[in-house]
XYZ file of N, CA and C in Angstrom:
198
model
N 38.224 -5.367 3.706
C 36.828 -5.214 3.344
C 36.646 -3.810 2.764
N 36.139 -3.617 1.622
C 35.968 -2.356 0.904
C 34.329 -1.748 1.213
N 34.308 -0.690 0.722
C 32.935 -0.384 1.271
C 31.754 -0.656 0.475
N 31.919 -1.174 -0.395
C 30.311 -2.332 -1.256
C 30.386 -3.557 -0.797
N 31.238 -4.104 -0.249
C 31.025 -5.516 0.677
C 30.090 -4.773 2.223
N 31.465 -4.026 2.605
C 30.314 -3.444 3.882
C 28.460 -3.101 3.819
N 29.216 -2.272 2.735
C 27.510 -2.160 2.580
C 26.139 -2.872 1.827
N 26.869 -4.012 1.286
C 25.831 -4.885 1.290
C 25.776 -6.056 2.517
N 26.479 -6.013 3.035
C 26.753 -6.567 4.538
C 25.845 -5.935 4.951
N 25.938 -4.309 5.847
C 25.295 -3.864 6.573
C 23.956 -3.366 6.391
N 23.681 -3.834 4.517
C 21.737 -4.004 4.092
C 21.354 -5.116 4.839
N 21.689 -5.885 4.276
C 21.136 -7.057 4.906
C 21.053 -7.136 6.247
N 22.003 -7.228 7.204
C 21.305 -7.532 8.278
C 20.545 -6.260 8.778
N 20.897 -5.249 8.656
C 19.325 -4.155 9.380
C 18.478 -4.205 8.144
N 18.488 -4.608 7.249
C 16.860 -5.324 6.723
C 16.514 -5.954 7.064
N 17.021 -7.262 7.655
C 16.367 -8.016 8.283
C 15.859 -7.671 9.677
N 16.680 -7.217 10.261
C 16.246 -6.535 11.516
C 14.866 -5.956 11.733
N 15.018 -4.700 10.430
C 13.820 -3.515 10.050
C 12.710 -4.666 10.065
N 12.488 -5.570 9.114
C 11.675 -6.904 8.914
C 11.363 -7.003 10.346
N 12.153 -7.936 11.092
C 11.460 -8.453 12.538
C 10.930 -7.261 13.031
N 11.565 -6.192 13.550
C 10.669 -4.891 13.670
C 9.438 -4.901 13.491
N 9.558 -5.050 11.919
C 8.250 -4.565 11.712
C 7.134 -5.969 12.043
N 7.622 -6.770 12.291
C 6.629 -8.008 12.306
C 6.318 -7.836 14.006
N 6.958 -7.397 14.678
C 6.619 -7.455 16.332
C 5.859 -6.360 16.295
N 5.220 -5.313 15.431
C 5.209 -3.861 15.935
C 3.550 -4.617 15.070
N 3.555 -5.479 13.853
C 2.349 -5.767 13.639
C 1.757 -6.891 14.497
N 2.168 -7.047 15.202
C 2.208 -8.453 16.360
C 1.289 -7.728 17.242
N 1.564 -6.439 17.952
C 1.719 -5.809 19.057
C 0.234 -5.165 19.007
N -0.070 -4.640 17.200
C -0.916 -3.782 16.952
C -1.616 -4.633 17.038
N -1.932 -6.044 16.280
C -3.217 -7.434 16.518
C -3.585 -7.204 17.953
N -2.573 -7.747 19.370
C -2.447 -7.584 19.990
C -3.262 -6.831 20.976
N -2.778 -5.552 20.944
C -3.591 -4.175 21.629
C -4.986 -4.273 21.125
N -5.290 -4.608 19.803
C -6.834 -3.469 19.133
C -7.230 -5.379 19.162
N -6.900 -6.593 20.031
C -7.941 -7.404 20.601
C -8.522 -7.749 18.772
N -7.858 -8.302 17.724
C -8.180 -8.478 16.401
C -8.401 -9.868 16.335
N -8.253 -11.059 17.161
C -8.611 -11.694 17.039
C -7.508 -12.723 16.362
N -8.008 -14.326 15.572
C -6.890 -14.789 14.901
C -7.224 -14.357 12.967
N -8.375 -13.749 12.807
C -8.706 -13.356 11.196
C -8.141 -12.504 11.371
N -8.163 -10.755 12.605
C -7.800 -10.060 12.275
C -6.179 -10.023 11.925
N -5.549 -10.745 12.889
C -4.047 -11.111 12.907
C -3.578 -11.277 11.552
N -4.143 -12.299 11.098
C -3.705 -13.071 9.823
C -4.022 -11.941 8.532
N -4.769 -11.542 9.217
C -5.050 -10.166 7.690
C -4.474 -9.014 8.175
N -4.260 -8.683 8.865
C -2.637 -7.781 9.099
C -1.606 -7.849 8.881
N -0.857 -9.604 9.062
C 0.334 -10.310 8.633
C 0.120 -9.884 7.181
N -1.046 -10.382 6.319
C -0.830 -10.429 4.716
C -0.780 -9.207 4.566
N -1.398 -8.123 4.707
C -1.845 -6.913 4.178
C -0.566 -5.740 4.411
N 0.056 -6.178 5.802
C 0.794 -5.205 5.743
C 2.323 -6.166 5.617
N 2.564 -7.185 5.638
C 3.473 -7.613 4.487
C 3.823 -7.727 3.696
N 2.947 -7.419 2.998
C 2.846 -7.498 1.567
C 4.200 -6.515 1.104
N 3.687 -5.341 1.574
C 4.943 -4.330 1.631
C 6.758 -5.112 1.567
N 6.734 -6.102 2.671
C 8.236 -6.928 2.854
C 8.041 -7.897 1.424
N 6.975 -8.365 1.061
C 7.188 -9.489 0.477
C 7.406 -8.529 -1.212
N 6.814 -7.644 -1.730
C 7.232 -6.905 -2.608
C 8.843 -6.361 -2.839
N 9.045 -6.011 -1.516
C 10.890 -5.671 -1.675
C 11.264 -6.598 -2.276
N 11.372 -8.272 -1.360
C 12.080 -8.875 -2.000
C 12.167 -9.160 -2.752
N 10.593 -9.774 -4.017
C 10.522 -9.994 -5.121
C 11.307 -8.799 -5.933
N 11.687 -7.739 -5.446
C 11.980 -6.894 -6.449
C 13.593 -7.240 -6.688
N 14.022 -7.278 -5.096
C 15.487 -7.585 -5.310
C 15.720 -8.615 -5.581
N 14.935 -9.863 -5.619
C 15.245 -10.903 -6.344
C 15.313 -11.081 -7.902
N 14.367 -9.991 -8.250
C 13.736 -9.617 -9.956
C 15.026 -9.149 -10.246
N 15.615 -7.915 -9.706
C 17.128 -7.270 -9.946
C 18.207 -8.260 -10.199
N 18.382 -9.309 -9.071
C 19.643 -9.863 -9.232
C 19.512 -10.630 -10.129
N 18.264 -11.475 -10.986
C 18.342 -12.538 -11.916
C 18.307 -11.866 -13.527
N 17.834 -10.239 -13.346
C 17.889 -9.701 -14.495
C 19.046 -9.099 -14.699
N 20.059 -8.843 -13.801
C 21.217 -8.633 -13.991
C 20.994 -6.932 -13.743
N 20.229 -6.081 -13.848
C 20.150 -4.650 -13.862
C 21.272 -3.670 -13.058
């Protein structure tokens, strides 16, 4: 194993990781500050958005070849 296999190995899974992270830590915050199921759901979108932008980007990268 050379080290651009490793290290696209070892993106991926602590991105994904970082991801669940961050989805329990916005879980936690609904949670504590009592937001209800609107507030929840508009926390999921709002501050996902952030995850869901990465990927479109790295998906944009790999089909444009860059």
């Amino acid at each position: 194993m050379n080290e651009a296999v490793f290290s696209q190995i070892a993106m991926l899974v602590l991105l994904t990781g970082l991801i669940t992270w961050m989805g329990f830590i916005v879980w936690d915050l609904a949670k504590k500050s009592k937001a209800g199921r609107f507030g929840t759901i508009t926390l999921f979108i709002v501050l996902g958005a952030g995850v869901v932008g990465f990927i479109v980007k790295t998906v944009l990268v790999e089909i444009m070849d860059l």
